[in-house]
Amino acid sequence: MVQKLRREFEEIYFSTISTTKGLEALAVNIGISKNSMRRFLGKIQDNTKLRDSTLSLVAQRLGYKDYRDYCNSVGREKYTLDFELLDIYYGIVKGQGTSLNETRFQLANYYFAEKIISDPQNLKEFVKRFAQNEEALEYVLAWHPSYENVAYKHYQDALLNLAKFSSKAHIKVFALAFVYFGKFMSESLQVEESGKLLVQIEKNVVKMRRESEKFDAFPEARYMIARCIHDYLSNGDGNKYHLPEHLQREITLSHVPNLTFTERFIYRTYVTNILNVLEDYESADICFGEDVSEKTIKQFEVDNHAYRAHVFLYRLERAITLYHLGQKDAAMDIFELLPSDINNVKTFSFDSKMYFELKYLFFAQKLYPKRKDIRGRFELLANRMKFTYLQKI
């Protein structure tokens, strides 16, 4: 069992443990001695038995609760949730449509969604059992887009299944575009596949806009994210990338009249996120438009309880943009407003919390390049999520 744990650890942390310096830094970050790390990796051959506490610390860096949880998970091919209960629970909404106003239902759905998405076997069984229950698939997969899992094939397969069976075009756009994003961030998206996926997304965007006259900020943003990435993959030549003029005009939303502040806020938050990842800070600044006052942002939080968590990412992306455009004092003023311990922020949900922390640490590295703890935590999360693209920037 220790050998299996070692192989999984080496697979994820290979870039870090391939050098002596990297191995020692990782040992410090995990909280075990350098010799214990070497012994675990088989670089020291002696009769000293590895402690369970050491194995648990390693297992925790792979996403398990402890070493016992790892042992119980290895080779398990059966789900852990009570699906008879879920059959009853999601059975009551089948054919009823989805609603944001069902507070009591949503609290339990949040709990179930986390358990379903975080475990590959649970997710596999859920998709199989609820293939004909469109509401159940939407409540779990579309309402809780998991950045932590989006680079993993089992989760991407579930989203592609959602896109296949959903009757709603905006759900199809979300599912396909989110898979697109995950493949790009894990550097597994090729130009040819990018083009084919984008064609599917665009076909459903046309249908989505026909089905509703209302501007749907989340799928519209994900559609634009896919377009930006595709243009980058198709036209990037290794030099500094700039969004073409026609896309720069579109991201301002000047062609869409009468949008609410909430719609513009959500759209700008996520489109600027990808533009900053692509290092096109000028286009990100165009997308942001005029600065939004803190008073307006705070009022947005009051008026939009369900969207409060997005304020963190908006502020962070604004700080990143300003920093790289030379406005470092303004960037620091915004950055210092952000909570440093993201795990204690209750408004951050399980599906986005890890990504918010990853982007926070990604920027913090630029501000504090000598902080090994920041660098170590960033590398840990990037490896865990397979967001290797960020490690290259």
Tab-separated table of N, CA and C in Angstrom, residues 22 29 52 76 79-80 103 125 127 145 182 245-246 251 264 286 289 301 314 354 392:
chain	number	residue	atom	x	y	z
A	22	GLY	N	14.284	20.741	-4.426
A	22	GLY	CA	12.834	20.687	-4.485
A	22	GLY	C	12.257	19.700	-3.486
A	29	ASN	N	7.390	21.956	3.533
A	29	ASN	CA	6.019	22.405	3.301
A	29	ASN	C	4.997	21.419	3.850
A	52	ASP	N	2.755	6.197	10.793
A	52	ASP	CA	1.436	6.471	10.217
A	52	ASP	C	1.189	7.968	10.077
A	76	ARG	N	-11.164	0.691	-4.491
A	76	ARG	CA	-12.610	0.678	-4.274
A	76	ARG	C	-13.327	0.974	-5.569
A	79	TYR	N	-19.519	2.929	-4.983
A	79	TYR	CA	-19.841	4.244	-4.449
A	79	TYR	C	-20.091	4.161	-2.937
A	80	THR	N	-20.028	5.326	-2.286
A	80	THR	CA	-20.185	5.368	-0.830
A	80	THR	C	-21.492	6.027	-0.391
A	103	THR	N	-34.882	27.181	-0.996
A	103	THR	CA	-33.757	27.292	-0.063
A	103	THR	C	-33.475	25.994	0.667
A	125	GLU	N	-21.765	6.686	-10.581
A	125	GLU	CA	-23.049	6.091	-10.266
A	125	GLU	C	-24.175	7.114	-10.401
A	127	VAL	N	-24.328	9.780	-12.425
A	127	VAL	CA	-24.609	10.035	-13.840
A	127	VAL	C	-25.397	8.879	-14.441
A	145	PRO	N	-20.248	24.124	-10.540
A	145	PRO	CA	-19.096	23.844	-11.411
A	145	PRO	C	-17.816	23.723	-10.591
A	182	GLY	N	-11.129	23.431	-18.608
A	182	GLY	CA	-10.341	22.463	-17.859
A	182	GLY	C	-9.246	21.837	-18.688
A	245	GLU	N	-9.190	42.928	-32.415
A	245	GLU	CA	-10.069	44.079	-32.181
A	245	GLU	C	-11.539	43.697	-32.102
A	246	HIS	N	-11.988	42.752	-32.941
A	246	HIS	CA	-13.410	42.419	-32.927
A	246	HIS	C	-13.820	41.769	-31.605
A	251	ILE	N	-16.124	42.175	-25.802
A	251	ILE	CA	-16.022	42.009	-24.348
A	251	ILE	C	-16.456	43.255	-23.587
A	264	ARG	N	-23.306	42.526	-15.906
A	264	ARG	CA	-21.992	43.009	-16.339
A	264	ARG	C	-20.903	42.588	-15.353
A	286	ILE	N	-9.809	46.729	-20.761
A	286	ILE	CA	-10.924	47.128	-21.620
A	286	ILE	C	-12.210	46.456	-21.159
A	289	GLY	N	-13.675	48.063	-18.040
A	289	GLY	CA	-14.317	49.357	-18.269
A	289	GLY	C	-13.993	50.315	-17.138
A	301	GLU	N	-23.038	43.086	-3.021
A	301	GLU	CA	-23.015	41.954	-2.093
A	301	GLU	C	-24.310	41.863	-1.295
A	314	TYR	N	-13.440	39.073	-8.571
A	314	TYR	CA	-13.454	40.347	-9.294
A	314	TYR	C	-12.331	41.259	-8.784
A	354	MET	N	-11.043	26.333	-3.958
A	354	MET	CA	-9.661	25.985	-4.255
A	354	MET	C	-9.105	26.822	-5.401
A	392	LYS	N	3.482	27.706	-15.694
A	392	LYS	CA	4.394	28.141	-16.749
A	392	LYS	C	4.509	29.641	-16.856
